[in-house]
PDB file of C-alpha atoms in Angstrom:
ATOM      1  CA  MET A   3       3.999  -4.661 -20.919  1.00 94.00           C
ATOM      2  CA  LYS A   4       3.430  -8.090 -18.839  1.00 97.00           C
ATOM      3  CA  SER A   5       0.131  -9.926 -19.242  1.00 98.00           C
ATOM      4  CA  ALA A   6      -1.447 -12.706 -17.629  1.00 98.00           C
ATOM      5  CA  VAL A   7      -4.518 -14.528 -18.814  1.00 98.00           C
ATOM      6  CA  ILE A   8      -6.035 -16.270 -15.763  1.00 98.00           C
ATOM      7  CA  GLN A   9      -7.565 -20.135 -16.310  1.00 98.00           C
ATOM      8  CA  PHE A  10     -10.290 -21.207 -14.529  1.00 97.00           C
ATOM      9  CA  PRO A  11     -11.628 -24.658 -14.550  1.00 96.00           C
ATOM     10  CA  GLY A  12     -14.250 -24.213 -17.321  1.00 96.00           C
ATOM     11  CA  SER A  13     -12.473 -20.999 -19.284  1.00 97.00           C
ATOM     12  CA  ASN A  14     -12.760 -22.053 -22.812  1.00 96.00           C
ATOM     13  CA  CYS A  15     -11.799 -18.398 -24.456  1.00 97.00           C
ATOM     14  CA  ASP A  16      -8.463 -18.626 -22.672  1.00 97.00           C
ATOM     15  CA  MET A  17      -6.372 -19.402 -25.665  1.00 98.00           C
ATOM     16  CA  ASP A  18      -8.172 -16.901 -27.814  1.00 98.00           C
ATOM     17  CA  ALA A  19      -6.987 -14.335 -25.384  1.00 98.00           C
ATOM     18  CA  VAL A  20      -3.382 -15.452 -25.305  1.00 98.00           C
ATOM     19  CA  LYS A  21      -3.075 -15.537 -29.320  1.00 98.00           C
ATOM     20  CA  ALA A  22      -4.790 -12.110 -29.292  1.00 98.00           C
ATOM     21  CA  LEU A  23      -2.325 -10.619 -26.600  1.00 98.00           C
ATOM     22  CA  ARG A  24       0.587 -12.557 -28.358  1.00 97.00           C
ATOM     23  CA  ALA A  25      -0.342 -10.907 -31.630  1.00 97.00           C
ATOM     24  CA  LEU A  26      -0.847  -7.064 -30.740  1.00 97.00           C
ATOM     25  CA  SER A  27       0.985  -6.874 -27.778  1.00 95.00           C
ATOM     26  CA  ASP A  28       4.220  -5.184 -26.820  1.00 90.00           C
ATOM     27  CA  GLY A  29       5.652  -8.149 -24.303  1.00 94.00           C
ATOM     28  CA  PRO A  30       5.020 -11.451 -22.887  1.00 97.00           C
ATOM     29  CA  THR A  31       1.594 -12.801 -22.445  1.00 98.00           C
ATOM     30  CA  ASP A  32       1.092 -15.777 -19.477  1.00 98.00           C
ATOM     31  CA  LEU A  33      -1.475 -18.493 -19.142  1.00 98.00           C
ATOM     32  CA  VAL A  34      -2.005 -18.223 -15.356  1.00 98.00           C
ATOM     33  CA  TRP A  35      -3.719 -21.336 -13.763  1.00 98.00           C
ATOM     34  CA  HIS A  36      -6.122 -19.421 -10.752  1.00 97.00           C
ATOM     35  CA  SER A  37      -4.573 -20.757  -8.054  1.00 97.00           C
ATOM     36  CA  ALA A  38      -1.785 -18.188  -8.228  1.00 97.00           C
ATOM     37  CA  GLU A  39      -1.460 -15.805  -5.238  1.00 96.00           C
ATOM     38  CA  ARG A  40       0.625 -13.298  -6.258  1.00 97.00           C
ATOM     39  CA  LEU A  41      -0.036 -11.078 -10.058  1.00 98.00           C
ATOM     40  CA  ASP A  42       2.374  -8.594  -8.833  1.00 97.00           C
ATOM     41  CA  GLU A  43       4.542  -8.688 -11.930  1.00 97.00           C
ATOM     42  CA  TYR A  44       1.352  -8.327 -14.571  1.00 98.00           C
ATOM     43  CA  ASP A  45       0.323  -4.932 -16.223  1.00 97.00           C
ATOM     44  CA  LEU A  46      -2.587  -6.426 -17.630  1.00 98.00           C
ATOM     45  CA  ILE A  47      -4.461  -8.918 -16.129  1.00 98.00           C
ATOM     46  CA  VAL A  48      -7.354 -10.623 -18.617  1.00 98.00           C
ATOM     47  CA  ILE A  49     -10.523 -12.470 -17.004  1.00 98.00           C
ATOM     48  CA  PRO A  50     -11.607 -14.676 -20.237  1.00 98.00           C
ATOM     49  CA  GLY A  51     -14.758 -16.189 -21.047  1.00 97.00           C
ATOM     50  CA  GLY A  52     -16.183 -19.673 -20.590  1.00 97.00           C
ATOM     51  CA  PHE A  53     -18.306 -21.525 -17.620  1.00 96.00           C
ATOM     52  CA  SER A  54     -15.505 -21.231 -14.793  1.00 95.00           C
ATOM     53  CA  TYR A  55     -16.999 -23.750 -12.126  1.00 94.00           C
ATOM     54  CA  GLY A  56     -19.977 -24.723 -14.987  1.00 93.00           C
ATOM     55  CA  ASP A  57     -22.177 -21.321 -13.837  1.00 93.00           C
ATOM     56  CA  TYR A  58     -23.059 -23.259 -11.054  1.00 94.00           C
ATOM     57  CA  LEU A  59     -25.039 -21.325  -8.721  1.00 95.00           C
ATOM     58  CA  ARG A  60     -24.683 -18.284 -10.887  1.00 95.00           C
ATOM     59  CA  ALA A  61     -22.038 -17.419 -13.429  1.00 95.00           C
ATOM     60  CA  GLY A  62     -18.569 -16.410 -11.945  1.00 96.00           C
ATOM     61  CA  ALA A  63     -20.245 -16.958  -8.523  1.00 96.00           C
ATOM     62  CA  ILE A  64     -17.509 -19.492  -7.006  1.00 95.00           C
ATOM     63  CA  ALA A  65     -14.761 -18.157  -9.527  1.00 96.00           C
ATOM     64  CA  ARG A  66     -14.562 -14.935  -7.560  1.00 95.00           C
ATOM     65  CA  PHE A  67     -13.207 -16.484  -4.737  1.00 96.00           C
ATOM     66  CA  SER A  68     -10.362 -18.536  -6.349  1.00 96.00           C
ATOM     67  CA  PRO A  69      -7.074 -17.431  -5.020  1.00 97.00           C
ATOM     68  CA  ALA A  70      -6.000 -15.131  -8.056  1.00 98.00           C
ATOM     69  CA  MET A  71      -9.113 -12.922  -8.009  1.00 98.00           C
ATOM     70  CA  ARG A  72      -7.421 -11.724  -4.499  1.00 97.00           C
ATOM     71  CA  ALA A  73      -4.694 -10.712  -6.880  1.00 98.00           C
ATOM     72  CA  VAL A  74      -6.791  -9.374  -9.417  1.00 98.00           C
ATOM     73  CA  ALA A  75      -8.106  -6.863  -6.678  1.00 98.00           C
ATOM     74  CA  LYS A  76      -4.962  -5.617  -5.669  1.00 98.00           C
ATOM     75  CA  ALA A  77      -3.985  -5.364  -9.451  1.00 98.00           C
ATOM     76  CA  ALA A  78      -7.084  -3.340  -9.887  1.00 98.00           C
ATOM     77  CA  GLU A  79      -5.975  -1.356  -6.501  1.00 98.00           C
ATOM     78  CA  ASP A  80      -2.948  -0.563  -7.300  1.00 96.00           C
ATOM     79  CA  GLY A  81      -3.905   1.036 -10.817  1.00 96.00           C
ATOM     80  CA  ARG A  82      -3.233  -1.926 -13.016  1.00 97.00           C
ATOM     81  CA  LEU A  83      -5.147  -2.639 -16.073  1.00 98.00           C
ATOM     82  CA  VAL A  84      -7.876  -5.502 -15.362  1.00 98.00           C
ATOM     83  CA  LEU A  85     -10.173  -6.509 -18.774  1.00 98.00           C
ATOM     84  CA  GLY A  86     -12.729  -9.036 -18.023  1.00 98.00           C
ATOM     85  CA  ILE A  87     -14.455 -10.540 -21.168  1.00 98.00           C
ATOM     86  CA  CYS A  88     -18.050 -12.558 -21.089  1.00 98.00           C
ATOM     87  CA  ASN A  89     -17.697 -14.727 -17.924  1.00 98.00           C
ATOM     88  CA  GLY A  90     -14.548 -12.648 -17.044  1.00 98.00           C
ATOM     89  CA  PHE A  91     -17.319  -9.312 -16.860  1.00 98.00           C
ATOM     90  CA  GLN A  92     -19.616 -11.598 -14.607  1.00 98.00           C
ATOM     91  CA  ILE A  93     -16.760 -12.675 -12.450  1.00 98.00           C
ATOM     92  CA  LEU A  94     -15.802  -9.684 -11.942  1.00 98.00           C
ATOM     93  CA  THR A  95     -19.231  -8.077 -10.948  1.00 98.00           C
ATOM     94  CA  GLU A  96     -19.663 -10.833  -8.799  1.00 97.00           C
ATOM     95  CA  ALA A  97     -16.110  -9.967  -7.236  1.00 97.00           C
ATOM     96  CA  GLY A  98     -17.566  -6.432  -6.725  1.00 97.00           C
ATOM     97  CA  LEU A  99     -15.131  -5.242  -8.840  1.00 98.00           C
ATOM     98  CA  LEU A 100     -17.801  -3.683 -11.154  1.00 98.00           C
ATOM     99  CA  PRO A 101     -20.948  -2.308 -10.656  1.00 98.00           C
ATOM    100  CA  GLY A 102     -23.648  -4.250 -10.891  1.00 98.00           C
ATOM    101  CA  ALA A 103     -25.071  -7.927 -12.013  1.00 97.00           C
ATOM    102  CA  LEU A 104     -25.641  -9.972 -15.617  1.00 97.00           C
ATOM    103  CA  ARG A 105     -28.665 -11.599 -15.545  1.00 95.00           C
ATOM    104  CA  ARG A 106     -29.978 -14.620 -18.105  1.00 94.00           C
ATOM    105  CA  ASN A 107     -30.673 -13.027 -21.502  1.00 96.00           C
ATOM    106  CA  GLU A 108     -34.257 -11.454 -21.959  1.00 93.00           C
ATOM    107  CA  SER A 109     -34.874 -13.865 -24.484  1.00 93.00           C
ATOM    108  CA  LEU A 110     -33.797 -16.691 -22.297  1.00 92.00           C
ATOM    109  CA  GLN A 111     -31.754 -17.787 -25.729  1.00 94.00           C
ATOM    110  CA  PHE A 112     -27.694 -17.989 -26.153  1.00 96.00           C
ATOM    111  CA  ARG A 113     -26.988 -15.043 -28.212  1.00 96.00           C
ATOM    112  CA  CYS A 114     -24.041 -15.870 -30.704  1.00 96.00           C
ATOM    113  CA  GLY A 115     -22.656 -13.333 -33.094  1.00 96.00           C
ATOM    114  CA  MET A 116     -21.028 -10.350 -34.408  1.00 97.00           C
ATOM    115  CA  VAL A 117     -22.586  -7.155 -32.779  1.00 98.00           C
ATOM    116  CA  GLY A 118     -22.308  -3.607 -33.617  1.00 98.00           C
ATOM    117  CA  LEU A 119     -21.234  -1.764 -30.727  1.00 98.00           C
ATOM    118  CA  THR A 120     -21.118   2.222 -30.022  1.00 98.00           C
ATOM    119  CA  VAL A 121     -17.910   2.818 -28.530  1.00 98.00           C
ATOM    120  CA  GLU A 122     -19.294   5.384 -25.467  1.00 98.00           C
ATOM    121  CA  ASN A 123     -16.176   6.685 -24.417  1.00 98.00           C
ATOM    122  CA  ALA A 124     -12.950   6.739 -26.352  1.00 98.00           C
ATOM    123  CA  ALA A 125     -11.467   8.351 -23.006  1.00 97.00           C
ATOM    124  CA  THR A 126     -10.533   4.925 -21.395  1.00 97.00           C
ATOM    125  CA  PRO A 127      -7.071   2.833 -21.356  1.00 97.00           C
ATOM    126  CA  PHE A 128      -9.141   0.488 -23.200  1.00 98.00           C
ATOM    127  CA  THR A 129     -10.925   2.648 -25.705  1.00 98.00           C
ATOM    128  CA  SER A 130      -8.246   5.046 -27.002  1.00 97.00           C
ATOM    129  CA  ALA A 131      -7.584   3.362 -30.300  1.00 97.00           C
ATOM    130  CA  TYR A 132     -11.302   4.591 -31.653  1.00 98.00           C
ATOM    131  CA  ARG A 133     -13.149   7.645 -31.784  1.00 98.00           C
ATOM    132  CA  ALA A 134     -16.127   8.300 -29.382  1.00 97.00           C
ATOM    133  CA  GLY A 135     -19.301   7.301 -31.610  1.00 97.00           C
ATOM    134  CA  GLU A 136     -17.903   5.292 -33.536  1.00 98.00           C
ATOM    135  CA  VAL A 137     -19.292   1.787 -34.486  1.00 98.00           C
ATOM    136  CA  VAL A 138     -17.486  -0.944 -34.006  1.00 98.00           C
ATOM    137  CA  ARG A 139     -18.143  -5.332 -35.152  1.00 98.00           C
ATOM    138  CA  ILE A 140     -17.635  -7.528 -32.123  1.00 98.00           C
ATOM    139  CA  PRO A 141     -19.172 -11.190 -31.515  1.00 98.00           C
ATOM    140  CA  VAL A 142     -21.599 -12.124 -28.776  1.00 98.00           C
ATOM    141  CA  ALA A 143     -21.773 -15.524 -27.451  1.00 97.00           C
ATOM    142  CA  HIS A 144     -23.625 -15.594 -23.791  1.00 97.00           C
ATOM    143  CA  GLY A 145     -26.677 -16.761 -22.387  1.00 96.00           C
ATOM    144  CA  GLU A 146     -26.553 -14.397 -19.350  1.00 96.00           C
ATOM    145  CA  GLY A 147     -25.050 -10.511 -20.526  1.00 97.00           C
ATOM    146  CA  ASN A 148     -28.283  -9.316 -19.789  1.00 97.00           C
ATOM    147  CA  TYR A 149     -26.791  -6.160 -17.345  1.00 98.00           C
ATOM    148  CA  PHE A 150     -28.916  -4.735 -14.347  1.00 97.00           C
ATOM    149  CA  VAL A 151     -28.043  -1.912 -12.322  1.00 96.00           C
ATOM    150  CA  ASP A 152     -30.837   0.275 -10.861  1.00 95.00           C
ATOM    151  CA  ASP A 153     -31.350   3.673 -11.612  1.00 95.00           C
ATOM    152  CA  ALA A 154     -29.366   5.805  -9.294  1.00 96.00           C
ATOM    153  CA  ALA A 155     -26.194   3.454  -9.999  1.00 96.00           C
ATOM    154  CA  LEU A 156     -27.242   4.100 -14.088  1.00 98.00           C
ATOM    155  CA  ALA A 157     -27.551   7.623 -13.426  1.00 98.00           C
ATOM    156  CA  ARG A 158     -23.803   7.728 -11.706  1.00 98.00           C
ATOM    157  CA  MET A 159     -22.218   5.950 -13.778  1.00 98.00           C
ATOM    158  CA  GLU A 160     -23.076   7.434 -16.941  1.00 97.00           C
ATOM    159  CA  GLU A 161     -22.237  10.478 -14.909  1.00 97.00           C
ATOM    160  CA  ARG A 162     -18.354   9.322 -14.643  1.00 97.00           C
ATOM    161  CA  GLY A 163     -18.366   7.731 -18.345  1.00 97.00           C
ATOM    162  CA  GLN A 164     -18.348   3.838 -16.702  1.00 98.00           C
ATOM    163  CA  ILE A 165     -20.193   3.158 -20.058  1.00 98.00           C
ATOM    164  CA  VAL A 166     -17.474   2.601 -22.661  1.00 98.00           C
ATOM    165  CA  PHE A 167     -19.930   0.260 -24.879  1.00 98.00           C
ATOM    166  CA  ARG A 168     -23.329   0.114 -25.932  1.00 98.00           C
ATOM    167  CA  TYR A 169     -25.192  -2.183 -28.379  1.00 98.00           C
ATOM    168  CA  ALA A 170     -25.614   0.070 -31.386  1.00 98.00           C
ATOM    169  CA  GLY A 171     -28.382   0.734 -33.587  1.00 93.00           C
ATOM    170  CA  GLY A 172     -31.259  -0.216 -30.795  1.00 91.00           C
ATOM    171  CA  HIS A 173     -29.805  -3.827 -31.588  1.00 95.00           C
ATOM    172  CA  ASN A 174     -29.967  -5.351 -27.561  1.00 97.00           C
ATOM    173  CA  PRO A 175     -29.406  -8.765 -27.781  1.00 97.00           C
ATOM    174  CA  ASN A 176     -29.977  -9.054 -24.595  1.00 97.00           C
ATOM    175  CA  GLY A 177     -32.381  -7.290 -22.674  1.00 96.00           C
ATOM    176  CA  SER A 178     -29.299  -4.907 -20.870  1.00 97.00           C
ATOM    177  CA  VAL A 179     -30.272  -1.939 -19.210  1.00 97.00           C
ATOM    178  CA  SER A 180     -29.915   0.896 -21.075  1.00 97.00           C
ATOM    179  CA  GLY A 181     -28.199  -1.308 -23.495  1.00 98.00           C
ATOM    180  CA  ILE A 182     -25.456  -1.137 -22.178  1.00 98.00           C
ATOM    181  CA  ALA A 183     -22.469  -4.070 -23.256  1.00 98.00           C
ATOM    182  CA  GLY A 184     -19.329  -2.829 -21.215  1.00 98.00           C
ATOM    183  CA  VAL A 185     -18.542  -0.991 -18.234  1.00 98.00           C
ATOM    184  CA  THR A 186     -15.508   0.128 -16.206  1.00 98.00           C
ATOM    185  CA  ASN A 187     -14.803   1.028 -12.656  1.00 98.00           C
ATOM    186  CA  GLU A 188     -14.990   3.910 -11.222  1.00 97.00           C
ATOM    187  CA  ARG A 189     -11.223   4.606 -11.366  1.00 97.00           C
ATOM    188  CA  GLY A 190     -11.540   3.338 -15.250  1.00 97.00           C
ATOM    189  CA  ASN A 191      -8.828   0.834 -14.943  1.00 98.00           C
ATOM    190  CA  VAL A 192     -11.004  -2.331 -15.183  1.00 98.00           C
ATOM    191  CA  LEU A 193     -13.234  -2.770 -18.134  1.00 98.00           C
ATOM    192  CA  GLY A 194     -15.740  -5.441 -18.388  1.00 98.00           C
ATOM    193  CA  MET A 195     -17.669  -6.672 -21.936  1.00 98.00           C
ATOM    194  CA  MET A 196     -20.145  -9.515 -22.654  1.00 98.00           C
ATOM    195  CA  PRO A 197     -18.193  -8.893 -26.554  1.00 98.00           C
ATOM    196  CA  HIS A 198     -15.161 -11.066 -27.196  1.00 98.00           C
ATOM    197  CA  PRO A 199     -12.670  -8.642 -28.594  1.00 98.00           C
ATOM    198  CA  GLU A 200     -10.046 -11.462 -28.646  1.00 98.00           C
ATOM    199  CA  ARG A 201     -12.162 -12.950 -31.494  1.00 98.00           C
ATOM    200  CA  ALA A 202     -12.220 -10.150 -33.799  1.00 98.00           C
ATOM    201  CA  VAL A 203      -8.577  -9.054 -34.431  1.00 97.00           C
ATOM    202  CA  HIS A 204      -8.115 -10.262 -37.707  1.00 96.00           C
ATOM    203  CA  GLU A 205     -10.436  -9.677 -41.095  1.00 95.00           C
ATOM    204  CA  ARG A 206     -10.699 -13.646 -41.497  1.00 95.00           C
ATOM    205  CA  LEU A 207     -12.337 -13.675 -38.324  1.00 95.00           C
ATOM    206  CA  GLY A 208     -14.938 -11.541 -39.942  1.00 95.00           C
ATOM    207  CA  SER A 209     -13.652  -8.264 -37.902  1.00 98.00           C
ATOM    208  CA  ALA A 210     -10.305  -6.688 -37.279  1.00 98.00           C
ATOM    209  CA  ASP A 211     -12.210  -3.995 -34.734  1.00 98.00           C
ATOM    210  CA  GLY A 212     -11.446  -5.894 -31.368  1.00 98.00           C
ATOM    211  CA  ALA A 213      -7.972  -5.174 -31.932  1.00 98.00           C
ATOM    212  CA  GLY A 214      -8.537  -1.793 -30.815  1.00 98.00           C
ATOM    213  CA  VAL A 215      -8.629  -2.683 -27.663  1.00 98.00           C
ATOM    214  CA  PHE A 216      -5.554  -4.297 -27.585  1.00 98.00           C
ATOM    215  CA  ALA A 217      -4.138  -1.754 -28.821  1.00 98.00           C
ATOM    216  CA  SER A 218      -5.496   0.930 -26.731  1.00 98.00           C
ATOM    217  CA  ILE A 219      -4.232  -0.990 -23.966  1.00 97.00           C
ATOM    218  CA  VAL A 220      -0.418  -1.004 -25.517  1.00 97.00           C
ATOM    219  CA  ASP A 221      -1.108   2.309 -25.941  1.00 96.00           C
ATOM    220  CA  SER A 222      -1.978   3.434 -22.447  1.00 95.00           C
ATOM    221  CA  TRP A 223       0.711   1.067 -20.705  1.00 94.00           C
ATOM    222  CA  ARG A 224       3.621   2.988 -23.157  1.00 92.00           C
ATOM    223  CA  GLY A 225       2.096   6.645 -22.407  1.00 89.00           C
ATOM    224  CA  GLN A 226       2.482   5.853 -18.602  1.00 82.00           C
ATOM    225  CA  TYR A 227       6.123   4.198 -18.964  1.00 72.00           C
ATOM    226  CA  ALA A 228       7.045   6.644 -21.636  1.00 63.00           C
ATOM    227  CA  VAL A 229      10.514   8.519 -21.228  1.00 55.00           C
ATOM    228  CA  GLN A 230       9.055  12.022 -20.045  1.00 47.00           C
TER     229      GLN A 230
ATOM    230  CA  MET B  21     -26.818 -29.991  17.026  1.00 92.00           C
ATOM    231  CA  ASN B  22     -27.510 -30.116  13.476  1.00 95.00           C
ATOM    232  CA  VAL B  23     -29.156 -27.737  11.673  1.00 96.00           C
ATOM    233  CA  LEU B  24     -30.508 -27.918   8.571  1.00 97.00           C
ATOM    234  CA  ALA B  25     -31.631 -24.168   6.970  1.00 98.00           C
ATOM    235  CA  LYS B  26     -33.805 -24.134   3.944  1.00 98.00           C
ATOM    236  CA  ILE B  27     -32.959 -21.059   2.174  1.00 98.00           C
ATOM    237  CA  TYR B  28     -35.637 -19.280  -0.430  1.00 98.00           C
ATOM    238  CA  VAL B  29     -33.512 -16.982  -3.391  1.00 98.00           C
ATOM    239  CA  THR B  30     -35.838 -14.714  -5.181  1.00 96.00           C
ATOM    240  CA  LEU B  31     -35.116 -11.766  -7.663  1.00 95.00           C
ATOM    241  CA  LYS B  32     -35.937  -8.463  -5.624  1.00 94.00           C
ATOM    242  CA  GLY B  33     -38.969  -7.080  -7.032  1.00 89.00           C
ATOM    243  CA  SER B  34     -37.647  -4.550  -9.539  1.00 85.00           C
ATOM    244  CA  VAL B  35     -35.758  -6.830 -11.596  1.00 90.00           C
ATOM    245  CA  LEU B  36     -37.119  -8.561 -14.624  1.00 87.00           C
ATOM    246  CA  ASP B  37     -37.539 -12.111 -14.468  1.00 91.00           C
ATOM    247  CA  PRO B  38     -37.456 -13.612 -18.155  1.00 90.00           C
ATOM    248  CA  GLN B  39     -38.103 -17.136 -16.881  1.00 91.00           C
ATOM    249  CA  GLY B  40     -41.055 -16.029 -14.893  1.00 93.00           C
ATOM    250  CA  ALA B  41     -42.141 -14.346 -17.983  1.00 93.00           C
ATOM    251  CA  ALA B  42     -41.667 -17.253 -20.103  1.00 93.00           C
ATOM    252  CA  VAL B  43     -43.596 -19.451 -17.692  1.00 95.00           C
ATOM    253  CA  THR B  44     -46.195 -17.006 -17.472  1.00 96.00           C
ATOM    254  CA  HIS B  45     -46.565 -17.249 -21.136  1.00 95.00           C
ATOM    255  CA  ALA B  46     -46.676 -21.252 -20.983  1.00 96.00           C
ATOM    256  CA  LEU B  47     -49.311 -21.366 -18.254  1.00 97.00           C
ATOM    257  CA  HIS B  48     -51.665 -18.727 -20.815  1.00 97.00           C
ATOM    258  CA  ALA B  49     -51.283 -21.134 -23.587  1.00 96.00           C
ATOM    259  CA  LEU B  50     -51.993 -23.986 -21.208  1.00 97.00           C
ATOM    260  CA  ARG B  51     -55.564 -22.138 -20.886  1.00 97.00           C
ATOM    261  CA  TYR B  52     -54.670 -21.199 -16.620  1.00 98.00           C
ATOM    262  CA  GLU B  53     -55.521 -18.103 -17.263  1.00 96.00           C
ATOM    263  CA  ALA B  54     -56.151 -16.913 -13.570  1.00 98.00           C
ATOM    264  CA  VAL B  55     -52.174 -16.788 -13.507  1.00 98.00           C
ATOM    265  CA  GLN B  56     -51.104 -13.415 -13.692  1.00 97.00           C
ATOM    266  CA  ASP B  57     -47.555 -13.205 -12.796  1.00 95.00           C
ATOM    267  CA  VAL B  58     -44.832 -16.026 -12.261  1.00 96.00           C
ATOM    268  CA  ARG B  59     -41.734 -15.040 -10.032  1.00 95.00           C
ATOM    269  CA  ILE B  60     -38.583 -17.608 -10.581  1.00 95.00           C
ATOM    270  CA  GLY B  61     -36.407 -18.403  -7.773  1.00 96.00           C
ATOM    271  CA  LYS B  62     -34.154 -20.854  -6.205  1.00 97.00           C
ATOM    272  CA  TYR B  63     -34.195 -23.561  -3.005  1.00 98.00           C
ATOM    273  CA  MET B  64     -31.060 -24.664  -0.947  1.00 98.00           C
ATOM    274  CA  GLU B  65     -30.737 -26.978   1.694  1.00 97.00           C
ATOM    275  CA  VAL B  66     -27.700 -26.601   3.887  1.00 98.00           C
ATOM    276  CA  THR B  67     -27.053 -28.975   6.611  1.00 97.00           C
ATOM    277  CA  LEU B  68     -24.864 -27.449   9.373  1.00 97.00           C
ATOM    278  CA  GLU B  69     -23.610 -28.022  12.687  1.00 96.00           C
ATOM    279  CA  ALA B  70     -23.648 -25.121  15.259  1.00 95.00           C
ATOM    280  CA  ASP B  71     -23.735 -25.143  19.209  1.00 95.00           C
ATOM    281  CA  THR B  72     -27.017 -22.778  18.941  1.00 95.00           C
ATOM    282  CA  ARG B  73     -29.904 -21.437  16.732  1.00 95.00           C
ATOM    283  CA  GLU B  74     -28.190 -17.940  17.352  1.00 96.00           C
ATOM    284  CA  ARG B  75     -25.016 -18.961  15.961  1.00 97.00           C
ATOM    285  CA  ALA B  76     -26.943 -21.220  12.789  1.00 97.00           C
ATOM    286  CA  ASP B  77     -28.532 -17.950  12.196  1.00 98.00           C
ATOM    287  CA  GLU B  78     -25.368 -16.149  11.804  1.00 98.00           C
ATOM    288  CA  LEU B  79     -23.664 -18.714   9.862  1.00 98.00           C
ATOM    289  CA  VAL B  80     -26.453 -19.047   7.172  1.00 98.00           C
ATOM    290  CA  ARG B  81     -26.599 -15.082   7.070  1.00 98.00           C
ATOM    291  CA  GLY B  82     -22.793 -15.012   6.371  1.00 98.00           C
ATOM    292  CA  MET B  83     -23.065 -17.482   3.605  1.00 98.00           C
ATOM    293  CA  CYS B  84     -25.976 -16.113   1.686  1.00 98.00           C
ATOM    294  CA  ASP B  85     -24.656 -12.461   1.832  1.00 97.00           C
ATOM    295  CA  GLN B  86     -21.041 -13.682   0.741  1.00 96.00           C
ATOM    296  CA  LEU B  87     -22.051 -16.783  -1.628  1.00 97.00           C
ATOM    297  CA  LEU B  88     -25.494 -18.375  -1.833  1.00 98.00           C
ATOM    298  CA  THR B  89     -27.105 -15.014  -3.210  1.00 98.00           C
ATOM    299  CA  ASN B  90     -25.788 -11.332  -5.473  1.00 97.00           C
ATOM    300  CA  PRO B  91     -27.583  -8.776  -3.639  1.00 95.00           C
ATOM    301  CA  VAL B  92     -27.372  -6.497  -6.489  1.00 95.00           C
ATOM    302  CA  ILE B  93     -30.455  -8.289  -7.870  1.00 96.00           C
ATOM    303  CA  GLU B  94     -31.392 -11.619  -5.694  1.00 97.00           C
ATOM    304  CA  LYS B  95     -33.198 -11.477  -1.930  1.00 97.00           C
ATOM    305  CA  TYR B  96     -33.512 -14.267   0.140  1.00 98.00           C
ATOM    306  CA  THR B  97     -35.368 -15.616   3.174  1.00 98.00           C
ATOM    307  CA  PHE B  98     -34.496 -19.172   5.232  1.00 98.00           C
ATOM    308  CA  GLU B  99     -36.098 -21.135   7.994  1.00 98.00           C
ATOM    309  CA  LEU B 100     -33.721 -22.964  10.561  1.00 97.00           C
ATOM    310  CA  VAL B 101     -34.761 -26.686  11.013  1.00 96.00           C
ATOM    311  CA  GLU B 102     -33.273 -28.950  13.361  1.00 91.00           C
ATOM    312  CA  ALA B 103     -31.888 -32.273  11.743  1.00 84.00           C
ATOM    313  CA  ARG B 104     -30.743 -35.269  13.085  1.00 71.00           C
TER     314      ARG B 104
END
C-alpha cells in the first residue's frame, strides 16, 4: 500500500500524518508538494490539517484549486481512498468532494483538546477496526469546524450511512449540525473529519484510539488486494 | 473599459451567524436595545477589464460562483461601476 500526504503552503499537521502512516501503514508514505499533477500510484491520499493559504477568503477555498486537488478528485473517482483531516476536511468540502461546509465555531473560540467521538458507521474503509456505537478519544484543534448541511441533505446522508463520527455525549465543541464530526462521500471512499486521528496513535500522546482509522485503511487495502 | 465590481457576500438566511450573534449581544450590552439582529458578511472590490458591461457581469458571476463565495452557505450580490 502506497500513501501520499499532500503538503500545501500553510499545512502544519503534514508531518504528524506522515509519521502516523510510517508507523501504522503497510508500505511507503510520501510527502507530496501540492503542485503535483499526478497521484496515480497512491492507494491512499491524506489531505492534512493546518491553515493552507492562511485560510484566506475561506478555509480551504484557495487550496482546492491546487494541481494536486485535480489528482485527488481523480483518485476519488477511481475509488481510491482519500482522507481529509481538519483543514483537509475543509478543502474537500470546498472542492465539492464531500457534501456540506465548515463554518466558524459557534462559540467563536478556537477549540483545542481531547473529545469523545461516537463511531456511527463502522462499515467504512476508514472505521472497520471500530465497533459501531463505540466511543473513541481523538483530539480536535480548530476554529472553523462547525459543520453545515441543510435538512434534506442531512436526511439523505443519514440514510446512506455517510455520517461516520459524531461528538459523543452531547459535547459538541463547535455547533455542528447534528453533532457531526466526520462524513464520507456517497461512495464511501472519501472521509473528512475535524478531529485528528494522527495525533492519537500512541498512549504517550494521550490516546491511541486514532490508530484505528489507519488500521482500518490498511485492512481495507489488504481485503481489496488479497489473493482470492 | 475598466470596471470596478463591488461584491457583497452574506450568509444564507438559513445559516446561523455566530459572529453576528456575538455582535448583537455586544450592542445590547452597550444599550443599543433597538438592535434586533446583526449579520456579518464580506465586501470585496474587484477591478477588471471587459469590453462590455455584459461581459463584466458574466465574468464577476463566474468568479463568485467558482471561488469568491461558497454556494453551500453564502449568497452574493454585486454592482458594476465604470472605473478610470
